[in-house]
Short mmCIF file of C-alpha atoms in Angstrom, two decimals:
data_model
loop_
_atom_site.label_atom_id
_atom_site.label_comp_id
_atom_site.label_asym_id
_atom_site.label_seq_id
_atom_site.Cartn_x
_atom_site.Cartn_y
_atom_site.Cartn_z
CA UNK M 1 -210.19 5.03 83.80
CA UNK M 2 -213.01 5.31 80.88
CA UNK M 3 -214.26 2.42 79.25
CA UNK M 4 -212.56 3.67 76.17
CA UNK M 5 -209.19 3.68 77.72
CA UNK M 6 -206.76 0.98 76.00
CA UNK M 7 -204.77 -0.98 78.75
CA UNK M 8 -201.26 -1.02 77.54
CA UNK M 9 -199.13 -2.77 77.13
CA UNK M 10 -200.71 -4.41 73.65
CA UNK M 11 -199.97 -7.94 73.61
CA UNK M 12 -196.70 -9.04 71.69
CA UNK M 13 -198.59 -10.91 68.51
CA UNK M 14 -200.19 -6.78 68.00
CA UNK M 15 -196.24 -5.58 68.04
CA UNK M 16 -195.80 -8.66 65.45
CA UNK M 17 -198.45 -7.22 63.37
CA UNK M 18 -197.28 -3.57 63.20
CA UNK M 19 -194.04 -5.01 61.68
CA UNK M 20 -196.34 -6.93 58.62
CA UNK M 21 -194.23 -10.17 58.80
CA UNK M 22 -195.76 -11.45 55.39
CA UNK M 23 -194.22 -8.53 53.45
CA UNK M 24 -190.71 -8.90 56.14
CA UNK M 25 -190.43 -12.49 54.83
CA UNK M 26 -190.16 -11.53 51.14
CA UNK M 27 -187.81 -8.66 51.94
CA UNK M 28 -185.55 -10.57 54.06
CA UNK M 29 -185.01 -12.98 51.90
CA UNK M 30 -184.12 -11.18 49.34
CA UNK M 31 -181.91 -9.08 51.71
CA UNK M 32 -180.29 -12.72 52.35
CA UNK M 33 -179.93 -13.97 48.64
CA UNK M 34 -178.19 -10.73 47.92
CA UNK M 35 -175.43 -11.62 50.43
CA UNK M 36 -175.22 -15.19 49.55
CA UNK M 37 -174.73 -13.92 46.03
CA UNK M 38 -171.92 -11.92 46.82
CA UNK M 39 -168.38 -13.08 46.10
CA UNK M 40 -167.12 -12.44 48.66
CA UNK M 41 -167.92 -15.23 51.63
CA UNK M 42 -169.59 -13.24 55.14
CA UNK M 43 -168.04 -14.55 58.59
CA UNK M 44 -171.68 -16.71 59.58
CA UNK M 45 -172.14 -14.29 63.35
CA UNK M 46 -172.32 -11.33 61.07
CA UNK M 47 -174.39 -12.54 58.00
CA UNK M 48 -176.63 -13.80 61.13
CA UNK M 49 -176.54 -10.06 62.18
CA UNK M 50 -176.90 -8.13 58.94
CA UNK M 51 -180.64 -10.25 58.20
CA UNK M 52 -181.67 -9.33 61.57
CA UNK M 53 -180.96 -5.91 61.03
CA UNK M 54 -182.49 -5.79 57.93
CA UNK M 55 -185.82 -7.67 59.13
CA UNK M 56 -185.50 -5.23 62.47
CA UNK M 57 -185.55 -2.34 59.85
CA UNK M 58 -188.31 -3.16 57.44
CA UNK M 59 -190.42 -4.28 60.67
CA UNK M 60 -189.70 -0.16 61.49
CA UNK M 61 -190.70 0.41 58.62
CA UNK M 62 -194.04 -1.31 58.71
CA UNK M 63 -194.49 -0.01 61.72
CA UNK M 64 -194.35 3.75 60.90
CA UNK M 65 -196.22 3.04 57.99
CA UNK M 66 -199.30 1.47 60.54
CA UNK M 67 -198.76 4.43 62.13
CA UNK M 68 -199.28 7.09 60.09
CA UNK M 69 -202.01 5.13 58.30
CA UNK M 70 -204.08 4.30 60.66
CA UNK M 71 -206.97 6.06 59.47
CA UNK M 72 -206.83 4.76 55.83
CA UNK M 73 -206.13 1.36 57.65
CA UNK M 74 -209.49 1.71 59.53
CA UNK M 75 -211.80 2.49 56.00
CA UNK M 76 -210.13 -0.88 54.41
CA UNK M 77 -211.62 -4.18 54.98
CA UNK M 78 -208.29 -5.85 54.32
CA UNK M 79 -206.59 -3.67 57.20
CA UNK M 80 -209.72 -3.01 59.41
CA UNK M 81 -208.23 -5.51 61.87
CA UNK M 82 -204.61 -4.45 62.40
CA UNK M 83 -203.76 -2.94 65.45
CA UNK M 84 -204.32 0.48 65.44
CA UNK M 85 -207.54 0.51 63.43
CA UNK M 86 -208.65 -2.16 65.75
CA UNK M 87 -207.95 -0.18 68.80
CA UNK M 88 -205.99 -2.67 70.56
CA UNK M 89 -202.66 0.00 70.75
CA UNK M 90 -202.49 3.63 70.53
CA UNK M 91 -200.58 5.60 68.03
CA UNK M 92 -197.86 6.59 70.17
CA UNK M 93 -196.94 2.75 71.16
CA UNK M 94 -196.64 2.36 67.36
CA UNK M 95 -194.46 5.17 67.15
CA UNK M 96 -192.01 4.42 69.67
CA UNK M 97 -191.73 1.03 68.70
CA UNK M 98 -191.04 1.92 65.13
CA UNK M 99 -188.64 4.60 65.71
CA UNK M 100 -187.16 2.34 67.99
CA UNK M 101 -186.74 -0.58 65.75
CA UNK M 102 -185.27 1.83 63.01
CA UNK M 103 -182.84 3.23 64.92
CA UNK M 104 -181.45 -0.23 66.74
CA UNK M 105 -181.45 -1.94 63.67
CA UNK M 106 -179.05 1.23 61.85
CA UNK M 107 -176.87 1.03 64.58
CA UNK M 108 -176.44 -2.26 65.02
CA UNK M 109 -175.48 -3.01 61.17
CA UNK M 110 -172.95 -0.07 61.66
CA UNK M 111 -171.13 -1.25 64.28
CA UNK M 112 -171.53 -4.98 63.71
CA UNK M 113 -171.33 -5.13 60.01
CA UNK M 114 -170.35 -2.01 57.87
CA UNK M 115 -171.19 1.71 56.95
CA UNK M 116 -171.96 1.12 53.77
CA UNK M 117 -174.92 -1.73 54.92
CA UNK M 118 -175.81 0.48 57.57
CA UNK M 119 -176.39 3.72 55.38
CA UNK M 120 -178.50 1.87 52.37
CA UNK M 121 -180.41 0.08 55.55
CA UNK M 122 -181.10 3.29 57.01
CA UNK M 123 -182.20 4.65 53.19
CA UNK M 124 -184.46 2.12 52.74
CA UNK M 125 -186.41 2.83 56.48
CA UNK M 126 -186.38 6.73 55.27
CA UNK M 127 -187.58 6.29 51.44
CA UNK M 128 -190.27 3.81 52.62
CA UNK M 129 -191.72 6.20 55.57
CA UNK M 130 -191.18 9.30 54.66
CA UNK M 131 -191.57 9.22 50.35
CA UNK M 132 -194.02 6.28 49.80
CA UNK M 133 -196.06 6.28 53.00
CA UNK M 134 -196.35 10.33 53.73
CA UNK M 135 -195.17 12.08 50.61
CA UNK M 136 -196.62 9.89 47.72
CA UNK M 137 -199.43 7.60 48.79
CA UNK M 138 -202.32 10.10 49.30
CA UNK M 139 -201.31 12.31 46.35
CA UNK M 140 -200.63 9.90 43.21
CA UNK M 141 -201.01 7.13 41.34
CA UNK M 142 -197.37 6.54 41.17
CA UNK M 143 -197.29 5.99 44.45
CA UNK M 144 -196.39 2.33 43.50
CA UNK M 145 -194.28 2.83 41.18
CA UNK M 146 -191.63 5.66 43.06
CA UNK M 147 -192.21 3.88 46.63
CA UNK M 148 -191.59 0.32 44.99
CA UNK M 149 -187.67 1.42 45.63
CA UNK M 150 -188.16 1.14 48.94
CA UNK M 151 -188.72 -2.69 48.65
CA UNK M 152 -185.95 -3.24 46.64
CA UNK M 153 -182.84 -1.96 48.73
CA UNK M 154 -182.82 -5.39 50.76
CA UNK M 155 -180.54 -7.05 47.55
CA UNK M 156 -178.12 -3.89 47.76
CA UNK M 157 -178.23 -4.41 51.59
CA UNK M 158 -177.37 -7.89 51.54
CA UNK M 159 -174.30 -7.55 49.18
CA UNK M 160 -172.37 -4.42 50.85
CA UNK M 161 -173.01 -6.32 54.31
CA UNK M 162 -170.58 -9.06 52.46
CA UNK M 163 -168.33 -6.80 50.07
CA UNK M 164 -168.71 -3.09 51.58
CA UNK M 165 -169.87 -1.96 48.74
CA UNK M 166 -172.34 -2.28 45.85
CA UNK M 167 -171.74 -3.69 42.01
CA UNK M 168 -173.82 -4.30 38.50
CA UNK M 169 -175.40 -7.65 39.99
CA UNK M 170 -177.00 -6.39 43.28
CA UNK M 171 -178.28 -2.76 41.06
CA UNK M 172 -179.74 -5.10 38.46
CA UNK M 173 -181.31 -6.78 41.57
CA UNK M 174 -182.63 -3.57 42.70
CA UNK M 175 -184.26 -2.83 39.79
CA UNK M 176 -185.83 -6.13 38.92
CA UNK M 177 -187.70 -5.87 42.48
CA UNK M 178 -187.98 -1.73 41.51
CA UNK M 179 -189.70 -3.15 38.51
CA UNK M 180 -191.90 -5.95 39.65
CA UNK M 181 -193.53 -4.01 41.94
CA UNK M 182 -195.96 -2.31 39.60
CA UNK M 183 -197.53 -5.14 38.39
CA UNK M 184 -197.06 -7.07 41.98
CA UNK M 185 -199.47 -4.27 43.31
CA UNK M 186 -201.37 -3.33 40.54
CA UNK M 187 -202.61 -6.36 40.17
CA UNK M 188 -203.70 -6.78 44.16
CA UNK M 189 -205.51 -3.28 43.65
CA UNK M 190 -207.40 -4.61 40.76
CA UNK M 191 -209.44 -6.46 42.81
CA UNK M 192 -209.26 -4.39 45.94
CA UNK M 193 -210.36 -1.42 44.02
CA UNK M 194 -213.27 -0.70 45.69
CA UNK M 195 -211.03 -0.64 49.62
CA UNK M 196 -208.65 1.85 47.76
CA UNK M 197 -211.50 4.06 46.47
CA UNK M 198 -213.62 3.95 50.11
CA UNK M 199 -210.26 4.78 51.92
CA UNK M 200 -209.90 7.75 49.43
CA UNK M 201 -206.16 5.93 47.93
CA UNK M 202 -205.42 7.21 44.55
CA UNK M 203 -204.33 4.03 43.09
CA UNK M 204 -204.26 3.74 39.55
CA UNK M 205 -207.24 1.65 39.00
CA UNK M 206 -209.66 4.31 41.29
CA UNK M 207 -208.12 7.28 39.73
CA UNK M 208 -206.91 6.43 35.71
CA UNK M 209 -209.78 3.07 35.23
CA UNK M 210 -209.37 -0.23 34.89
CA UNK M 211 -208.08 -0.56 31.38
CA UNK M 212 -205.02 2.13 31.86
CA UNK M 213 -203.91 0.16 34.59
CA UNK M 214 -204.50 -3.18 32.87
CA UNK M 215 -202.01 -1.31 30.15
CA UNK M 216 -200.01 -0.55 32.66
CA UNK M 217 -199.25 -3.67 34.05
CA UNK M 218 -198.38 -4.84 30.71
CA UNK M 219 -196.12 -2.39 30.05
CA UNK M 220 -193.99 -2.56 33.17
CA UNK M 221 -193.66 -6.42 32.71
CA UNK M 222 -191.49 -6.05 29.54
CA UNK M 223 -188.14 -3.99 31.31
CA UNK M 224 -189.05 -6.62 34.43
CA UNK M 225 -188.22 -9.52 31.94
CA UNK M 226 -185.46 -7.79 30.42
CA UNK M 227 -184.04 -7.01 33.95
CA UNK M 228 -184.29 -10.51 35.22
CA UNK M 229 -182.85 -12.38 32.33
CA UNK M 230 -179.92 -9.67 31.64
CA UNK M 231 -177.21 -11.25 34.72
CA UNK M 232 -177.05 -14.08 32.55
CA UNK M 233 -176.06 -12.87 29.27
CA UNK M 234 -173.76 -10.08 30.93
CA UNK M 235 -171.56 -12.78 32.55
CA UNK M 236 -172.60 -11.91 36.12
CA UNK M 237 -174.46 -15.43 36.58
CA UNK M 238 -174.38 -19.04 35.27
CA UNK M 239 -176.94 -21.33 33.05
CA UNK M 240 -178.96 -22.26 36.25
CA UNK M 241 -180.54 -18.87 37.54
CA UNK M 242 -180.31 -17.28 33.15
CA UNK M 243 -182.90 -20.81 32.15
CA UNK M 244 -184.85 -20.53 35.57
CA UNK M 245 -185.17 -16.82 34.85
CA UNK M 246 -186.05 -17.42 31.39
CA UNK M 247 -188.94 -19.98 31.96
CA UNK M 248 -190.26 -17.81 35.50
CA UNK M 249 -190.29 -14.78 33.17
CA UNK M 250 -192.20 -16.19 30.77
CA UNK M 251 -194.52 -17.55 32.76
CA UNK M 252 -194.94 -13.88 34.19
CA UNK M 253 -195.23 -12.81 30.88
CA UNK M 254 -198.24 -15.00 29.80
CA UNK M 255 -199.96 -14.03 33.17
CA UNK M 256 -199.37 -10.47 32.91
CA UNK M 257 -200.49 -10.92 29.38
CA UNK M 258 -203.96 -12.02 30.16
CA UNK M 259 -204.49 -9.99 32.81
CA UNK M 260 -203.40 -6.73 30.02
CA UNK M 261 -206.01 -7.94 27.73
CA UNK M 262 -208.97 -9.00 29.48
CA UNK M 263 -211.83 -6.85 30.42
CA UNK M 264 -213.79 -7.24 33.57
CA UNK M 265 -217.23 -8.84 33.22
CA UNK M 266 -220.47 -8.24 35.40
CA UNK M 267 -220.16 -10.38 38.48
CA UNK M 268 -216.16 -10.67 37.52
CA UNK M 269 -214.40 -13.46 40.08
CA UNK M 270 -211.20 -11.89 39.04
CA UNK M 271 -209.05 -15.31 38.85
CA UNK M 272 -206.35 -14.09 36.33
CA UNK M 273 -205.35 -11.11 38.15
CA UNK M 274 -205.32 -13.32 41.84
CA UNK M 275 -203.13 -15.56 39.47
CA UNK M 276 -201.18 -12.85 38.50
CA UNK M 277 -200.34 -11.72 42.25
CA UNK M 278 -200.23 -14.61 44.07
CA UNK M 279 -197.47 -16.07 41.13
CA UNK M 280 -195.82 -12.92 41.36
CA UNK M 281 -195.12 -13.27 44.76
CA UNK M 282 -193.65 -17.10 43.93
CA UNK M 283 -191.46 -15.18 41.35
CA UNK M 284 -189.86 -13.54 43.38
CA UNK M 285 -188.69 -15.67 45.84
CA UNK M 286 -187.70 -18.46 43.00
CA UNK M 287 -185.79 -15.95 40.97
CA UNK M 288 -183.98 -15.19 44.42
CA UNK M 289 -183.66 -18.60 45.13
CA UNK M 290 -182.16 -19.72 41.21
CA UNK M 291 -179.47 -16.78 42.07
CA UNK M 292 -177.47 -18.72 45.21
CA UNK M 293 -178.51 -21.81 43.67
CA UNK M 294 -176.78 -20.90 40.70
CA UNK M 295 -173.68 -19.22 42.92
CA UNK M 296 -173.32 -22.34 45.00
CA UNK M 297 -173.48 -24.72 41.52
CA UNK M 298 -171.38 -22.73 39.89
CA UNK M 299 -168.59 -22.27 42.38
#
């Protein structure tokens, strides 16, 4: 055995890691607020069952996405110390447990739960590895903006796990993640530029400038806000989540605002746009949060 040999097996907290439970926390809850939103109620084993399938399958999918980015991992400061680019576990651990993960957590909402949570589960896994991670990352721009569905199945997931089946409210909560993601990222890879550019990434600030994206982010915010507020004027919520929406929204707006407007100085700290995504991240979970508050109030 070499010195360069890795001794496997990696130690657990490095299969934690390959799952990226920051982003798994946002997506499960969602996932979770979709079915609590439901009307109709979820027997308590199975609701249990349906958010560990759907935290087993975006772990997968964090996984395969470690995987088959571990070299553009290993040129990025903030990812120079997962796993793979670390060296601690070789690729074809982090395949295996992926494709492992994926398929357990498929099969295990079929049987346990329903087709119909099983099959948008299983679309999610696919989009996210196989159109944002291989297909669209190292060729455009809009890698963001297609992949960002990926992200935003959890709410659809959620709700057929309850009802079998998907309605207006969960696709309106599909597209309000769909369209937060934009500006979520965009406003991360404003100030992360230069990892993107050294990694060779074609995000939209290393490949269109600064200001397009700045634009961009502007632009994307308006059918966000429009999105989130639109359950409560279309009858599908109550006054609790429709004036929480309104007042989260519009603080998104103002953020998103200054961040649209503003052009980076020399020696630039970049506060509005760490503003911008660290609130956006709040947002999300609030606006979640306002929805079963409201569902529970209202009931």
């Amino acid at each position: 055995m070499t010195a360069q040999t890795i001794t496997l097996p990696a130690d657990w907290r490095d299969f934690l890691a390959l799952t990226k439970p920051r982003v798994m926390t946002l997506v499960v809850f969602t996932g979770l607020c979709g079915m609590l939103a439901a009307p109709v109620p979820i027997h308590p084993v199975l609701g249990f069952t349906a958010v560990l399938c759907i935290a087993l399958g975006a772990g997968a999918a964090g996984a395969l996405n470690q995987w088959y980015e571990a070299d553009l991992d290993a040129k990025m400061k903030r990812t120079q110390g997962r796993p793979l680019p670390a060296g601690r576990m070789d690729r074809e651990s982090a395949l295996h447990f992926g494709v492992g993960l994926a398929i357990f957590s498929v099969v295990l909402m079929g049987l346990a739960v329903n087709i119909a949570a099983a099959a948008i589960l299983c679309l999610s896994i696919l989009f996210y590895v196989l159109v944002y991670t291989v297909w669209l990352k190292r060729r455009t721009p809009q890698n963001i903006v297609i992949g960002g569905a990926a992200g935003a199945f959890p709410p659809l997931i959620g709700w057929a796990a309850a009802t079998g089946d998907v309605a207006l409210l969960p696709f309106l909560l599909f597209c309000l993640v769909f369209l937060w993601t934009p500006p979520h990222f965009w406003a991360l890879a404003l100030f992360v530029k230069t990892d993107y550019a050294n990694a060779g990434v074609p995000m939209l600030p290393v490949v269109a400038g600064e200001r397009v994206t700045r634009t961009q982010i502007g632009l994307y915010t308006i059918p966000m806000a429009a999105v989130a507020v639109a359950p409560w004027p279309l009858g599908l919520t109550g006054p609790v989540y429709g004036i929480v929406a309104c007042l989260l929204t519009a603080t998104f707006g103002v953020l998103a605002v200054q961040v649209a407007t503003r052009t980076t100085a020399q020696d630039d700290k970049m506060k509005p746009e760490k503003r911008l995504f660290a609130f956006s991240i709040l947002y999300l979970f609030a606006m979640f949060g306002a929805l079963v508050a409201d569902r529970w109030i209202m009931a």
